[in-house]
Amino acid sequence: AQTVTQSQPEMSVQEAETVTLSCTYDTSESDYYLFWYKQPPSRQMILVIRQEAYKQQNATENRFSVNFQKAAKSFSLKISDSQLGDAAMYFCAYRSPIPVSSGDKLTFGTGTRLAVRP
Amino acid sequence: GAGVSQSPSNKVTEKGKDVELRCDPISGHTALYWYRQSLGQGLEFLIYFQGNSAPDKSGLPSDRFSAERTGGSVSTLTIQRTQQEDSAVYLCASSLGGRAYEQYFGPGTRLTVT
């Protein structure tokens, strides 16, 4: 079974600075999807960025980018020019390819709580 | 358009009672998922519906948990004889189905068992 590990329970960043959130995962599959989700106090999970394992190029969405290291099974999220609205829980998630052996589901890490200091 | 909605937003129940949690997916989405988020934990997969196929129930923690999806739309998650360890936020998500499509999440139901 796949596992996702986020080793930083809490992080803090100064507004306008850059922060990197870590994520590692374990899988025997060669093709899969990785995601970062943001969960503000409203509880609603919001997709921040996604990466397809077969793509070597790191995904980028505005101020958010990833560092995907497939061999190391590492998938970190970099937030540039941090804003107060970035304060939230961030979850790393893994999704198997289809057809699947484990069903179409997301496997989540335990999350990193990001605080942004004004 | 409207997103995924869930009701109730919060539910407090006594140990041993049954509860029903409702999820209204985005119109046209064929796939529907239930996850559980316990305090300090990530999301744990519970059950997955895709179209008319048999649901994937592999994540349900015990036979006290069940879910159905009527008419390929609304879903209800039922927990019988609730226990204190069932206290969590229950999140529902829907998607167009298939690997290319994002899962859109609802705001969740916070269940507290006293």
Coordinates of N, CA and C in Angstrom, one line a residue, chain A residues 31-33 35 37 39 42-47 50 54 89 91 95-98 102-111, chain B residues 4 9-10 33 35 37 40-43 45 48 56 58 89 91 95 97-103 105-110:
Chain A
D31 N 3.7 4.9 -12.3 CA 3.0 6.0 -12.9 C 1.9 6.4 -11.9
Y32 N 1.8 7.6 -11.5 CA 0.8 8.0 -10.5 C 0.7 9.6 -10.5
Y33 N -0.2 10.1 -9.7 CA -0.4 11.5 -9.5 C 0.0 11.9 -8.1
F35 N -0.4 15.4 -5.4 CA -1.2 16.6 -5.3 C -0.8 17.3 -4.0
Y37 N -2.9 19.9 -1.5 CA -4.2 20.5 -1.2 C -4.0 21.5 0.0
Q39 N -6.1 23.4 3.1 CA -7.4 23.4 3.9 C -7.4 24.5 4.8
S42 N -12.1 27.0 7.0 CA -13.5 26.6 6.5 C -13.6 25.1 6.3
R43 N -12.5 24.4 6.3 CA -12.4 22.9 6.2 C -12.5 22.5 4.7
Q44 N -12.8 23.3 3.8 CA -12.9 22.9 2.4 C -11.6 22.7 1.8
M45 N -11.3 21.5 1.3 CA -10.0 21.2 0.6 C -10.0 21.8 -0.7
I46 N -8.9 22.5 -1.0 CA -8.7 23.2 -2.3 C -7.4 22.7 -2.9
L47 N -7.6 22.3 -4.2 CA -6.4 21.8 -4.9 C -5.4 23.0 -5.2
R50 N -0.8 20.0 -9.0 CA -0.8 18.5 -9.2 C 0.4 18.2 -10.1
Y54 N 4.9 10.8 -14.7 CA 5.6 10.6 -16.0 C 6.2 11.9 -16.5
M89 N -3.8 24.6 6.6 CA -3.2 23.3 6.6 C -2.9 22.9 5.1
F91 N -1.9 19.6 2.7 CA -1.8 18.2 2.7 C -1.2 17.7 1.3
R95 N -2.2 9.5 -5.7 CA -3.3 8.9 -6.4 C -2.7 7.8 -7.4
S96 N -3.2 6.6 -7.3 CA -2.8 5.6 -8.2 C -3.3 5.8 -9.6
P97 N -2.6 5.2 -10.6 CA -3.1 5.2 -11.9 C -4.3 4.4 -12.1
I98 N -5.0 4.5 -13.2 CA -6.2 3.7 -13.5 C -5.9 3.0 -14.8
S102 N -5.9 -0.4 -6.2 CA -6.3 0.0 -4.9 C -7.5 1.0 -4.9
G103 N -8.2 1.0 -6.1 CA -9.3 1.9 -6.2 C -8.9 3.3 -6.5
D104 N -9.9 4.1 -6.9 CA -9.6 5.5 -7.3 C -9.8 6.4 -6.0
K105 N -8.7 6.5 -5.3 CA -8.8 7.3 -4.0 C -7.5 8.1 -3.9
L106 N -7.6 9.1 -3.0 CA -6.4 9.8 -2.6 C -5.9 9.3 -1.3
T107 N -4.6 9.1 -1.2 CA -3.9 8.8 0.1 C -3.2 10.0 0.6
F108 N -3.5 10.5 1.8 CA -3.1 11.8 2.3 C -2.0 11.6 3.3
G109 N -1.1 12.6 3.4 CA -0.2 12.7 4.5 C -1.0 13.4 5.7
T110 N -0.3 13.6 6.8 CA -1.0 14.1 8.0 C -1.0 15.6 8.0
G111 N -0.4 16.3 7.1 CA -0.6 17.7 6.9 C 0.5 18.5 7.6
Chain B
V4 N -19.8 21.1 -4.1 CA -20.2 19.9 -3.3 C -20.8 20.5 -2.0
S9 N -23.7 20.6 8.9 CA -22.4 21.1 9.0 C -21.7 20.6 10.2
N10 N -22.5 20.5 11.3 CA -22.1 20.0 12.6 C -23.1 19.0 13.1
Y33 N -16.8 10.3 -3.4 CA -15.9 9.7 -2.4 C -16.2 10.3 -1.0
Y35 N -14.4 10.6 2.8 CA -13.1 10.6 3.6 C -13.4 10.9 5.0
Q37 N -11.6 12.7 8.5 CA -10.4 13.4 9.0 C -10.5 13.5 10.5
G40 N -5.9 16.0 14.1 CA -4.4 15.8 13.9 C -4.0 14.8 12.9
Q41 N -5.0 14.3 12.1 CA -4.6 13.3 11.1 C -5.0 13.8 9.7
G42 N -4.4 13.1 8.7 CA -4.8 13.4 7.4 C -6.1 12.8 7.1
L43 N -6.5 12.9 5.8 CA -7.8 12.3 5.4 C -7.6 10.8 5.1
F45 N -9.5 7.5 3.5 CA -10.5 7.1 2.5 C -11.5 6.1 3.1
Y48 N -15.9 4.7 -2.2 CA -15.9 5.4 -3.5 C -17.0 4.8 -4.4
D56 N -16.5 0.8 -4.0 CA -15.3 0.3 -3.4 C -15.4 0.7 -1.9
S58 N -13.6 -0.6 0.6 CA -12.4 -1.1 1.2 C -11.9 -0.2 2.4
V89 N -14.2 14.8 11.3 CA -14.8 15.6 10.2 C -15.0 14.6 9.0
L91 N -15.6 14.2 5.1 CA -15.6 15.0 3.9 C -16.0 14.2 2.7
S95 N -16.1 13.9 -8.6 CA -15.3 14.3 -9.7 C -16.0 13.7 -11.0
G97 N -14.7 11.6 -12.7 CA -14.3 10.2 -12.9 C -13.1 10.1 -13.8
G98 N -12.3 9.1 -13.5 CA -11.1 8.9 -14.4 C -9.9 9.7 -13.8
R99 N -8.7 9.2 -14.2 CA -7.5 9.7 -13.6 C -7.3 11.2 -13.9
A100 N -7.9 11.7 -15.0 CA -7.5 13.1 -15.3 C -8.3 14.2 -14.5
Y101 N -9.2 13.7 -13.8 CA -10.2 14.7 -13.2 C -9.9 14.9 -11.7
E102 N -10.0 16.2 -11.3 CA -9.8 16.6 -10.0 C -11.0 16.2 -9.1
Q103 N -10.7 15.9 -7.8 CA -11.7 15.7 -6.8 C -12.0 17.0 -6.2
F105 N -14.0 18.9 -3.2 CA -14.4 18.6 -1.9 C -15.5 19.5 -1.4
G106 N -16.4 18.9 -0.5 CA -17.3 19.7 0.2 C -16.7 20.3 1.5
P107 N -17.5 21.0 2.3 CA -17.0 21.6 3.5 C -17.0 20.7 4.7
G108 N -17.5 19.5 4.5 CA -17.5 18.5 5.6 C -18.5 18.6 6.6
T109 N -18.7 17.5 7.4 CA -19.6 17.5 8.5 C -18.7 17.1 9.7
R110 N -18.8 18.0 10.7 CA -18.0 17.7 12.0 C -19.0 16.9 12.9

